[in-house]
Amino acid sequence: MTHFHPKLRAPVAIAPLVLLGLLCLGLAAAAQATGVGDFVVDSSRAAKLDHCVEPTEYMRRYHYELIRHQRDTTVYGGIRSTKHSLAGCVKCHVGYDAQHKPVAVNAKHQFCNACHSYAAVTVNCFDCHATVPKGESWNQVTAGDREALLPGVHPQVGAAAPAAPGAAPESRDQ
Amino acid sequence: MSREVDQVNQERRRFMGVAAGAVAGTAGGAGVVVAALSSGVSSDAAAAPRTEPVSDRHRWGMLIDTAKCVDGCTACVDACDEENGLNLQAEPLGDDEAKWQNQRSAWIRKVKVQDNASGVVTNLPLMCQHCEHPPCVNVCPTGASFKRADGIVMVDRHICIGCRYCIMACPYKARSFIHEQVVQKLTRAPRGLGCVESCNLCVHRIDDGNPSPACADACAAEGHHAILFGDLNDPSGPLRQALGAQPNRQIRENLELNTGVRYAGL
């Protein structure tokens, strides 16, 4: 940028120093966590992928619109398998501790919480919704998983199989 | 049920402005066969998650043969509890056990009826009867209690305010209220303090293309086969065949609710 008002030059020049000061004060986390993708938890699946279900910038701004739309699509339309499902967000964004146990996605410093508390947003979704992937129904498993599960897993419709397909991913996750 | 009365009843409901959605084919009656929907992209019979919104092409229901329902067996209730995370409800510390048993959410109740004159005892599982004209939907002030296009009566818990009118309105005592914070929950069965819920015919399974609720599967696995699940709109399907082959009735048929769950041997 070359068009600074002369009077602004001085403050701009000292900005790096101020930033350095902030870093020293231990505010680094807050200042840094504004970069795209910075809230993604290292131990989550998402950390190994390079994009979200929609362009990341869009997700940052509009994720709640997508989820809310999905909510009605599912509850009234019975469509559960799409990429905007809340179960999907949790599955991909949940972090894991050293024992490979999932950590609640809304727990302190975890994906949904870290950013929301930074942005002063509170959601009540997790009063009801599971915060770790547990007992997902077959359709709530992401597409890749589903392909792996397909052969032999799904018995004939109407067959009264005790090992129903709904139970397959569940037994894996529990 | 007389068709005429049904018609009058429907007129009245329409007049009162409370009839929600289109009136689906009357089960067991002449059977309105709804023409198969156009595209055929997602045949609901195929074992695949659905990609199109549910329609009134199907109306899901069950036939429960009380003669096959065994005294003391709770396979259906247990399977339901597990499938829908009901077994994860925690009794509040220091709560009275009897009170808790009364309050905890239960989607199926095993009921025993005795005819005092003959002494004949009948066992049956009682759950949401998935009425065509559900009283719970009529009384709901927010529209949270609703009937899905395929006949499943459910609660949209995102707009349920927990007033419990529906619990009072239900003649089958089929609905439960969540009185406590829920800590443990399953992804497929979200649940939380302050909302009403009831049997949804394992809607997540149906949407998967696996139309068979946990209770029916468990009953069959026990070898009892007392619960038959199926499509009331499909005249050649197993449910309609079974309904035609065996005398059966609705519980409280005098209420003209045209329930989706029917009972044989009652």
CSV table of C-alpha atoms in Angstrom, one decimal:
chain,number,residue,atom,x,y,z
A,1,MET,CA,0.0,0.0,0.0
A,2,THR,CA,1.4,3.3,-1.0
A,3,HIS,CA,-1.3,5.9,-0.4
A,4,PHE,CA,-1.1,6.4,3.3
A,5,HIS,CA,-1.8,9.9,4.6
A,6,PRO,CA,1.5,11.3,5.8
A,7,LYS,CA,0.1,11.6,9.3
A,8,LEU,CA,-0.6,7.9,9.4
A,9,ARG,CA,2.9,6.9,8.5
A,10,ALA,CA,4.2,6.9,12.0
A,11,PRO,CA,1.6,4.7,13.5
A,12,VAL,CA,1.9,2.2,10.6
A,13,ALA,CA,5.6,2.1,11.2
A,14,ILE,CA,5.3,1.2,14.8
A,15,ALA,CA,2.5,-1.4,14.2
A,16,PRO,CA,4.9,-4.3,14.0
A,17,LEU,CA,6.4,-3.3,17.3
A,18,VAL,CA,2.9,-3.1,18.9
A,19,LEU,CA,2.1,-6.6,17.5
A,20,LEU,CA,5.4,-7.9,18.9
A,21,GLY,CA,4.3,-6.4,22.2
A,22,LEU,CA,1.0,-8.3,22.0
A,23,LEU,CA,2.8,-11.5,21.3
A,24,CYS,CA,4.9,-11.0,24.3
A,25,LEU,CA,1.9,-10.4,26.4
A,26,GLY,CA,0.6,-13.8,25.5
A,27,LEU,CA,-2.2,-12.7,23.3
A,28,ALA,CA,-0.7,-14.5,20.4
A,29,ALA,CA,-3.4,-17.1,20.3
A,30,ALA,CA,-6.3,-14.7,19.9
A,31,ALA,CA,-4.5,-12.6,17.3
A,32,GLN,CA,-3.4,-15.5,15.2
A,33,ALA,CA,-6.6,-17.5,15.3
A,34,THR,CA,-8.2,-15.2,12.8
A,35,GLY,CA,-6.6,-16.8,9.8
A,36,VAL,CA,-8.7,-19.0,7.6
A,37,GLY,CA,-8.7,-22.6,8.9
A,38,ASP,CA,-6.9,-21.7,12.1
A,39,PHE,CA,-9.6,-23.0,14.3
A,40,VAL,CA,-9.4,-26.5,12.9
A,41,VAL,CA,-8.2,-28.8,15.7
A,42,ASP,CA,-5.0,-30.5,14.9
A,43,SER,CA,-6.1,-34.0,15.9
A,44,SER,CA,-9.4,-33.8,13.9
A,45,ARG,CA,-10.0,-35.4,10.5
A,46,ALA,CA,-10.4,-31.9,9.1
A,47,ALA,CA,-6.8,-31.1,9.8
A,48,LYS,CA,-5.8,-33.7,7.2
A,49,LEU,CA,-8.0,-32.2,4.5
A,50,ASP,CA,-7.6,-29.0,2.7
A,51,HIS,CA,-11.1,-27.8,2.4
A,52,CYS,CA,-14.5,-27.8,4.2
A,53,VAL,CA,-17.8,-28.9,2.7
A,54,GLU,CA,-18.0,-25.5,1.1
A,55,PRO,CA,-15.3,-22.9,0.4
A,56,THR,CA,-13.8,-22.2,3.8
A,57,GLU,CA,-14.4,-18.5,3.7
A,58,TYR,CA,-18.0,-19.1,2.9
A,59,MET,CA,-18.3,-21.6,5.8
A,60,ARG,CA,-16.9,-19.1,8.2
A,61,ARG,CA,-19.5,-16.6,7.3
A,62,TYR,CA,-22.6,-18.7,6.6
A,63,HIS,CA,-22.2,-22.1,8.2
A,64,TYR,CA,-25.2,-21.6,10.5
A,65,GLU,CA,-27.4,-20.8,7.5
A,66,LEU,CA,-26.4,-24.1,5.9
A,67,ILE,CA,-27.0,-26.1,9.1
A,68,ARG,CA,-30.3,-24.5,9.7
A,69,HIS,CA,-31.4,-25.2,6.2
A,70,GLN,CA,-30.2,-28.8,6.6
A,71,ARG,CA,-32.1,-29.1,9.8
A,72,ASP,CA,-35.5,-28.6,8.1
A,73,THR,CA,-34.5,-30.7,5.1
A,74,THR,CA,-33.8,-33.5,7.5
A,75,VAL,CA,-36.7,-33.2,10.0
A,76,TYR,CA,-39.4,-32.5,7.4
A,77,GLY,CA,-38.0,-34.0,4.2
A,78,GLY,CA,-36.2,-37.0,5.7
A,79,ILE,CA,-33.0,-36.2,3.8
A,80,ARG,CA,-30.1,-36.9,6.1
A,81,SER,CA,-27.2,-37.8,3.9
A,82,THR,CA,-26.1,-34.4,2.6
A,83,LYS,CA,-22.8,-32.8,3.4
A,84,HIS,CA,-24.3,-30.0,5.4
A,85,SER,CA,-25.6,-32.3,8.2
A,86,LEU,CA,-24.6,-31.3,11.8
A,87,ALA,CA,-23.6,-34.9,12.4
A,88,GLY,CA,-21.1,-34.5,9.5
A,89,CYS,CA,-19.6,-31.3,11.0
A,90,VAL,CA,-19.1,-33.1,14.3
A,91,LYS,CA,-17.6,-36.1,12.7
A,92,CYS,CA,-15.0,-34.3,10.7
A,93,HIS,CA,-14.2,-31.5,13.1
A,94,VAL,CA,-14.1,-33.4,16.4
A,95,GLY,CA,-10.6,-33.5,18.0
A,96,TYR,CA,-9.0,-36.5,19.7
A,97,ASP,CA,-7.0,-36.7,22.9
A,98,ALA,CA,-3.8,-38.6,23.4
A,99,GLN,CA,-5.8,-41.8,24.0
A,100,HIS,CA,-7.5,-41.4,20.7
A,101,LYS,CA,-10.7,-40.6,22.4
A,102,PRO,CA,-12.9,-37.9,20.8
A,103,VAL,CA,-13.2,-34.7,22.7
A,104,ALA,CA,-16.6,-32.9,22.7
A,105,VAL,CA,-16.6,-30.6,19.7
A,106,ASN,CA,-18.1,-27.8,21.9
A,107,ALA,CA,-15.7,-28.2,24.8
A,108,LYS,CA,-13.4,-25.3,25.6
A,109,HIS,CA,-10.8,-24.7,22.9
A,110,GLN,CA,-12.4,-27.3,20.7
A,111,PHE,CA,-13.6,-26.4,17.2
A,112,CYS,CA,-17.1,-25.1,17.6
A,113,ASN,CA,-16.4,-23.5,20.9
A,114,ALA,CA,-13.1,-21.8,20.3
A,115,CYS,CA,-14.4,-19.6,17.6
A,116,HIS,CA,-17.8,-19.0,19.1
A,117,SER,CA,-16.4,-17.9,22.4
A,118,TYR,CA,-14.0,-15.6,20.4
A,119,ALA,CA,-16.9,-14.2,18.5
A,120,ALA,CA,-19.2,-14.2,21.5
A,121,VAL,CA,-21.7,-16.6,20.0
A,122,THR,CA,-23.7,-19.1,22.1
A,123,VAL,CA,-25.5,-22.0,20.6
A,124,ASN,CA,-27.8,-24.5,22.3
A,125,CYS,CA,-27.5,-27.2,19.7
A,126,PHE,CA,-25.4,-29.4,21.8
A,127,ASP,CA,-28.0,-29.5,24.6
A,128,CYS,CA,-29.5,-32.2,22.4
A,129,HIS,CA,-27.0,-33.1,19.7
A,130,ALA,CA,-24.1,-35.4,20.3
A,131,THR,CA,-20.8,-33.7,20.7
A,132,VAL,CA,-18.8,-36.6,19.5
A,133,PRO,CA,-19.6,-39.1,16.8
A,134,LYS,CA,-21.5,-41.8,18.6
A,135,GLY,CA,-24.2,-44.1,17.3
A,136,GLU,CA,-24.6,-42.4,14.0
A,137,SER,CA,-27.2,-43.9,11.8
A,138,TRP,CA,-26.0,-45.4,8.5
A,139,ASN,CA,-26.8,-42.4,6.5
A,140,GLN,CA,-24.9,-40.1,8.8
A,141,VAL,CA,-21.7,-41.6,7.9
A,142,THR,CA,-19.8,-39.7,5.3
A,143,ALA,CA,-19.7,-40.9,1.7
A,144,GLY,CA,-16.2,-42.3,1.8
A,145,ASP,CA,-17.1,-44.4,4.8
A,146,ARG,CA,-20.3,-45.6,3.3
A,147,GLU,CA,-18.5,-47.0,0.2
A,148,ALA,CA,-16.2,-48.9,2.5
A,149,LEU,CA,-19.2,-50.3,4.4
A,150,LEU,CA,-21.4,-51.1,1.4
A,151,PRO,CA,-20.4,-54.7,0.4
A,152,GLY,CA,-22.4,-57.2,2.3
A,153,VAL,CA,-23.4,-54.8,5.0
A,154,HIS,CA,-26.8,-53.9,3.8
A,155,PRO,CA,-29.1,-56.9,3.8
A,156,GLN,CA,-32.3,-57.2,1.7
A,157,VAL,CA,-34.9,-54.7,2.6
A,158,GLY,CA,-37.5,-56.3,4.7
A,159,ALA,CA,-35.3,-59.1,5.8
A,160,ALA,CA,-35.6,-59.2,9.5
A,161,ALA,CA,-31.9,-59.3,10.1
A,162,PRO,CA,-31.0,-58.6,13.8
A,163,ALA,CA,-27.8,-57.0,12.6
A,164,ALA,CA,-29.5,-54.1,10.9
A,165,PRO,CA,-27.5,-51.7,8.8
A,166,GLY,CA,-28.1,-48.9,11.3
A,167,ALA,CA,-26.0,-50.9,13.7
A,168,ALA,CA,-23.0,-51.3,11.5
A,169,PRO,CA,-21.3,-47.9,11.8
A,170,GLU,CA,-22.5,-47.7,15.4
A,171,SER,CA,-20.6,-50.8,16.5
A,172,ARG,CA,-17.6,-49.3,14.9
A,173,ASP,CA,-17.9,-46.0,16.7
A,174,GLN,CA,-18.8,-47.2,20.2
B,1,MET,CA,-64.9,-47.5,10.7
B,2,SER,CA,-67.6,-46.1,8.6
B,3,ARG,CA,-66.4,-44.2,5.6
B,4,GLU,CA,-69.1,-41.6,5.9
B,5,VAL,CA,-68.3,-40.7,9.4
B,6,ASP,CA,-64.7,-40.4,8.4
B,7,GLN,CA,-65.6,-38.0,5.7
B,8,VAL,CA,-67.8,-35.9,7.9
B,9,ASN,CA,-65.0,-35.8,10.4
B,10,GLN,CA,-62.5,-34.7,7.8
B,11,GLU,CA,-64.9,-32.0,6.7
B,12,ARG,CA,-65.2,-30.7,10.2
B,13,ARG,CA,-61.5,-30.7,10.6
B,14,ARG,CA,-61.0,-28.8,7.4
B,15,PHE,CA,-63.7,-26.4,8.4
B,16,MET,CA,-61.9,-25.8,11.7
B,17,GLY,CA,-58.8,-25.1,9.8
B,18,VAL,CA,-56.7,-27.6,11.6
B,19,ALA,CA,-56.3,-30.4,9.1
B,20,ALA,CA,-52.6,-30.4,8.3
B,21,GLY,CA,-51.5,-31.4,4.9
B,22,ALA,CA,-53.2,-33.6,2.4
B,23,VAL,CA,-55.3,-36.5,3.4
B,24,ALA,CA,-53.5,-39.6,2.6
B,25,GLY,CA,-55.1,-42.8,1.4
B,26,THR,CA,-57.3,-44.5,3.9
B,27,ALA,CA,-55.6,-47.7,5.1
B,28,GLY,CA,-57.6,-50.8,5.0
B,29,GLY,CA,-60.4,-49.1,3.0
B,30,ALA,CA,-60.7,-48.9,-0.7
B,31,GLY,CA,-57.1,-47.9,-0.7
B,32,VAL,CA,-56.2,-44.8,-2.6
B,33,VAL,CA,-53.3,-45.8,-4.8
B,34,VAL,CA,-51.1,-42.8,-5.2
B,35,ALA,CA,-49.5,-43.0,-8.6
B,36,ALA,CA,-45.8,-43.6,-8.5
B,37,LEU,CA,-43.8,-40.4,-8.5
B,38,SER,CA,-42.2,-39.4,-11.7
B,39,SER,CA,-38.4,-39.5,-11.8
B,40,GLY,CA,-37.7,-42.7,-9.9
B,41,VAL,CA,-34.3,-41.3,-9.0
B,42,SER,CA,-34.5,-42.6,-5.4
B,43,SER,CA,-36.8,-45.5,-5.2
B,44,ASP,CA,-37.4,-45.7,-1.4
B,45,ALA,CA,-37.3,-49.4,-1.6
B,46,ALA,CA,-33.7,-49.4,-2.6
B,47,ALA,CA,-31.2,-49.6,0.2
B,48,ALA,CA,-29.9,-46.1,-0.1
B,49,PRO,CA,-30.3,-42.9,1.8
B,50,ARG,CA,-33.0,-40.8,0.4
B,51,THR,CA,-32.2,-37.8,-1.8
B,52,GLU,CA,-35.7,-36.5,-2.3
B,53,PRO,CA,-38.1,-35.2,0.3
B,54,VAL,CA,-40.6,-37.8,1.7
B,55,SER,CA,-43.9,-37.9,0.0
B,56,ASP,CA,-47.4,-39.4,0.7
B,57,ARG,CA,-46.6,-42.2,-1.6
B,58,HIS,CA,-46.0,-44.3,1.4
B,59,ARG,CA,-47.8,-44.3,4.7
B,60,TRP,CA,-45.9,-46.3,7.2
B,61,GLY,CA,-47.7,-48.4,9.8
B,62,MET,CA,-47.6,-51.6,11.8
B,63,LEU,CA,-49.7,-54.6,12.6
B,64,ILE,CA,-49.2,-56.0,16.0
B,65,ASP,CA,-50.4,-59.5,16.6
B,66,THR,CA,-51.2,-59.7,20.3
B,67,ALA,CA,-51.5,-63.4,20.2
B,68,LYS,CA,-47.8,-63.6,19.4
B,69,CYS,CA,-46.8,-61.0,22.0
B,70,VAL,CA,-45.3,-62.8,24.9
B,71,ASP,CA,-45.9,-62.0,28.6
B,72,GLY,CA,-42.8,-60.8,30.3
B,73,CYS,CA,-40.9,-60.3,27.0
B,74,THR,CA,-39.4,-56.8,26.6
B,75,ALA,CA,-37.4,-57.3,23.5
B,76,CYS,CA,-39.1,-54.5,21.6
B,77,VAL,CA,-38.8,-52.0,24.4
B,78,ASP,CA,-35.1,-52.8,25.0
B,79,ALA,CA,-34.3,-52.6,21.3
B,80,CYS,CA,-36.1,-49.2,21.1
B,81,ASP,CA,-34.3,-48.0,24.1
B,82,GLU,CA,-31.0,-48.9,22.6
B,83,GLU,CA,-31.7,-47.7,19.1
B,84,ASN,CA,-33.0,-44.3,20.2
B,85,GLY,CA,-30.6,-43.7,23.1
B,86,LEU,CA,-33.3,-44.0,25.7
B,87,ASN,CA,-31.2,-46.3,27.8
B,88,LEU,CA,-28.7,-43.4,28.2
B,89,GLN,CA,-31.0,-41.4,30.3
B,90,ALA,CA,-29.6,-41.0,33.8
B,91,GLU,CA,-31.7,-41.0,36.9
B,92,PRO,CA,-31.3,-37.8,38.8
B,93,LEU,CA,-29.4,-38.3,42.0
B,94,GLY,CA,-31.6,-39.0,45.0
B,95,ASP,CA,-34.7,-39.2,42.8
B,96,ASP,CA,-37.4,-41.7,43.9
B,97,GLU,CA,-37.2,-44.8,41.7
B,98,ALA,CA,-40.9,-45.0,41.1
B,99,LYS,CA,-41.1,-41.4,40.1
B,100,TRP,CA,-38.2,-41.8,37.7
B,101,GLN,CA,-39.8,-44.8,36.1
B,102,ASN,CA,-42.8,-42.7,35.5
B,103,GLN,CA,-40.9,-39.7,34.2
B,104,ARG,CA,-38.2,-41.2,32.0
B,105,SER,CA,-38.8,-41.1,28.4
B,106,ALA,CA,-40.2,-44.3,27.0
B,107,TRP,CA,-41.4,-44.7,23.4
B,108,ILE,CA,-42.9,-48.2,23.8
B,109,ARG,CA,-44.9,-49.4,26.9
B,110,LYS,CA,-45.7,-53.0,27.4
B,111,VAL,CA,-49.4,-53.1,28.4
B,112,LYS,CA,-51.3,-56.0,29.8
B,113,VAL,CA,-55.1,-56.0,29.5
B,114,GLN,CA,-57.3,-58.4,31.3
B,115,ASP,CA,-60.9,-59.1,30.4
B,116,ASN,CA,-62.5,-59.4,33.8
B,117,ALA,CA,-65.4,-61.5,32.6
B,118,SER,CA,-63.4,-64.1,30.9
B,119,GLY,CA,-60.0,-63.6,32.6
B,120,VAL,CA,-58.3,-63.5,29.3
B,121,VAL,CA,-55.0,-61.6,29.4
B,122,THR,CA,-53.6,-59.8,26.4
B,123,ASN,CA,-50.1,-58.4,26.1
B,124,LEU,CA,-49.3,-55.7,23.7
B,125,PRO,CA,-46.7,-53.0,23.0
B,126,LEU,CA,-48.2,-49.5,22.9
B,127,MET,CA,-46.4,-46.7,21.2
B,128,CYS,CA,-47.3,-43.7,19.1
B,129,GLN,CA,-50.1,-44.9,16.9
B,130,HIS,CA,-49.2,-42.5,14.0
B,131,CYS,CA,-52.8,-41.3,13.5
B,132,GLU,CA,-53.9,-39.9,10.2
B,133,HIS,CA,-55.6,-37.2,12.3
B,134,PRO,CA,-53.3,-36.8,15.2
B,135,PRO,CA,-54.8,-34.9,18.2
B,136,CYS,CA,-51.2,-34.0,19.3
B,137,VAL,CA,-50.8,-32.1,16.1
B,138,ASN,CA,-54.1,-30.3,16.4
B,139,VAL,CA,-53.3,-28.9,19.9
B,140,CYS,CA,-49.7,-27.9,19.3
B,141,PRO,CA,-49.3,-24.1,19.6
B,142,THR,CA,-46.0,-23.9,17.7
B,143,GLY,CA,-46.4,-26.5,14.9
B,144,ALA,CA,-43.7,-28.5,16.4
B,145,SER,CA,-45.9,-31.6,16.6
B,146,PHE,CA,-46.4,-32.6,13.0
B,147,LYS,CA,-47.2,-35.4,10.7
B,148,ARG,CA,-44.6,-36.0,8.1
B,149,ALA,CA,-45.8,-36.6,4.5
B,150,ASP,CA,-45.3,-40.3,4.9
B,151,GLY,CA,-47.6,-40.5,7.9
B,152,ILE,CA,-45.0,-40.5,10.7
B,153,VAL,CA,-46.1,-38.3,13.6
B,154,MET,CA,-43.1,-36.5,15.1
B,155,VAL,CA,-42.0,-33.6,17.2
B,156,ASP,CA,-39.7,-31.0,15.6
B,157,ARG,CA,-37.8,-30.4,18.8
B,158,HIS,CA,-36.2,-27.2,17.3
B,159,ILE,CA,-39.5,-25.5,17.8
B,160,CYS,CA,-41.0,-27.5,20.6
B,161,ILE,CA,-41.5,-25.2,23.6
B,162,GLY,CA,-42.3,-28.0,26.1
B,163,CYS,CA,-45.9,-27.0,26.9
B,164,ARG,CA,-47.0,-30.6,26.9
B,165,TYR,CA,-50.5,-30.0,25.5
B,166,CYS,CA,-49.8,-32.9,23.1
B,167,ILE,CA,-49.1,-35.2,26.0
B,168,MET,CA,-52.5,-34.3,27.4
B,169,ALA,CA,-54.2,-34.7,24.0
B,170,CYS,CA,-52.8,-38.1,23.1
B,171,PRO,CA,-55.3,-40.9,23.9
B,172,TYR,CA,-52.5,-43.5,24.0
B,173,LYS,CA,-50.2,-41.8,26.5
B,174,ALA,CA,-47.5,-42.2,23.9
B,175,ARG,CA,-45.5,-39.1,24.5
B,176,SER,CA,-42.8,-38.3,27.0
B,177,PHE,CA,-41.3,-35.2,28.3
B,178,ILE,CA,-37.6,-34.8,29.0
B,179,HIS,CA,-37.4,-33.5,32.5
B,180,GLU,CA,-33.6,-33.6,33.0
B,181,GLN,CA,-30.5,-32.4,31.3
B,182,VAL,CA,-29.3,-35.2,29.0
B,183,VAL,CA,-25.6,-35.8,29.1
B,184,GLN,CA,-25.2,-38.9,27.0
B,185,LYS,CA,-26.7,-38.9,23.6
B,186,LEU,CA,-26.4,-40.6,20.3
B,187,THR,CA,-25.8,-38.8,17.0
B,188,ARG,CA,-28.9,-40.4,15.5
B,189,ALA,CA,-31.1,-39.5,18.4
B,190,PRO,CA,-30.6,-36.0,19.7
B,191,ARG,CA,-32.5,-35.3,22.9
B,192,GLY,CA,-32.5,-32.5,25.5
B,193,LEU,CA,-34.2,-31.0,28.4
B,194,GLY,CA,-37.6,-29.4,27.9
B,195,CYS,CA,-38.9,-31.1,24.8
B,196,VAL,CA,-41.6,-33.7,24.1
B,197,GLU,CA,-40.8,-36.8,22.1
B,198,SER,CA,-42.3,-40.1,21.0
B,199,CYS,CA,-41.9,-43.1,18.7
B,200,ASN,CA,-41.0,-42.0,15.2
B,201,LEU,CA,-41.0,-45.5,13.7
B,202,CYS,CA,-37.2,-45.3,13.7
B,203,VAL,CA,-37.4,-42.6,11.1
B,204,HIS,CA,-33.6,-42.5,10.6
B,205,ARG,CA,-33.7,-46.1,9.4
B,206,ILE,CA,-36.6,-45.5,7.1
B,207,ASP,CA,-34.7,-42.6,5.5
B,208,ASP,CA,-31.8,-44.9,5.0
B,209,GLY,CA,-33.9,-47.2,2.9
B,210,ASN,CA,-34.1,-49.7,5.7
B,211,PRO,CA,-37.7,-49.6,6.5
B,212,SER,CA,-37.8,-51.8,9.6
B,213,PRO,CA,-37.9,-50.3,13.1
B,214,ALA,CA,-35.7,-51.7,15.8
B,215,CYS,CA,-38.7,-53.1,17.8
B,216,ALA,CA,-39.9,-55.2,14.8
B,217,ASP,CA,-36.5,-56.5,14.2
B,218,ALA,CA,-36.0,-57.4,17.8
B,219,CYS,CA,-39.3,-59.1,18.1
B,220,ALA,CA,-38.5,-61.2,15.0
B,221,ALA,CA,-35.1,-62.0,16.4
B,222,GLU,CA,-36.8,-63.4,19.5
B,223,GLY,CA,-38.8,-65.6,17.1
B,224,HIS,CA,-42.1,-64.0,18.1
B,225,HIS,CA,-42.8,-62.0,14.9
B,226,ALA,CA,-45.6,-60.0,16.6
B,227,ILE,CA,-44.8,-56.7,15.0
B,228,LEU,CA,-45.1,-56.3,11.2
B,229,PHE,CA,-44.0,-53.0,9.8
B,230,GLY,CA,-44.9,-51.9,6.3
B,231,ASP,CA,-46.6,-49.5,3.9
B,232,LEU,CA,-50.3,-48.9,4.4
B,233,ASN,CA,-50.5,-47.4,0.9
B,234,ASP,CA,-49.2,-50.5,-0.9
B,235,PRO,CA,-52.2,-52.8,-1.5
B,236,SER,CA,-49.9,-55.7,-2.4
B,237,GLY,CA,-47.4,-55.1,0.3
B,238,PRO,CA,-47.0,-57.5,3.2
B,239,LEU,CA,-48.7,-55.1,5.7
B,240,ARG,CA,-51.8,-54.7,3.7
B,241,GLN,CA,-51.9,-58.4,2.9
B,242,ALA,CA,-51.6,-59.2,6.6
B,243,LEU,CA,-54.3,-56.6,7.5
B,244,GLY,CA,-56.6,-58.2,5.0
B,245,ALA,CA,-56.0,-61.7,6.2
B,246,GLN,CA,-56.7,-61.2,9.8
B,247,PRO,CA,-59.3,-59.3,11.8
B,248,ASN,CA,-57.7,-56.4,13.4
B,249,ARG,CA,-58.6,-53.0,14.9
B,250,GLN,CA,-57.4,-49.7,16.1
B,251,ILE,CA,-57.2,-49.0,19.7
B,252,ARG,CA,-59.9,-46.4,20.6
B,253,GLU,CA,-61.3,-46.6,17.1
B,254,ASN,CA,-64.3,-44.6,18.3
B,255,LEU,CA,-62.0,-41.5,18.1
B,256,GLU,CA,-61.8,-41.9,14.3
B,257,LEU,CA,-58.1,-41.1,14.2
B,258,ASN,CA,-57.3,-43.7,11.6
B,259,THR,CA,-54.2,-44.9,13.3
B,260,GLY,CA,-51.3,-46.3,11.5
B,261,VAL,CA,-50.7,-49.0,14.1
B,262,ARG,CA,-53.3,-51.8,14.1
B,263,TYR,CA,-53.8,-54.7,16.5
B,264,ALA,CA,-54.9,-58.2,15.8
B,265,GLY,CA,-56.4,-60.5,18.5
B,266,LEU,CA,-57.7,-57.7,20.6
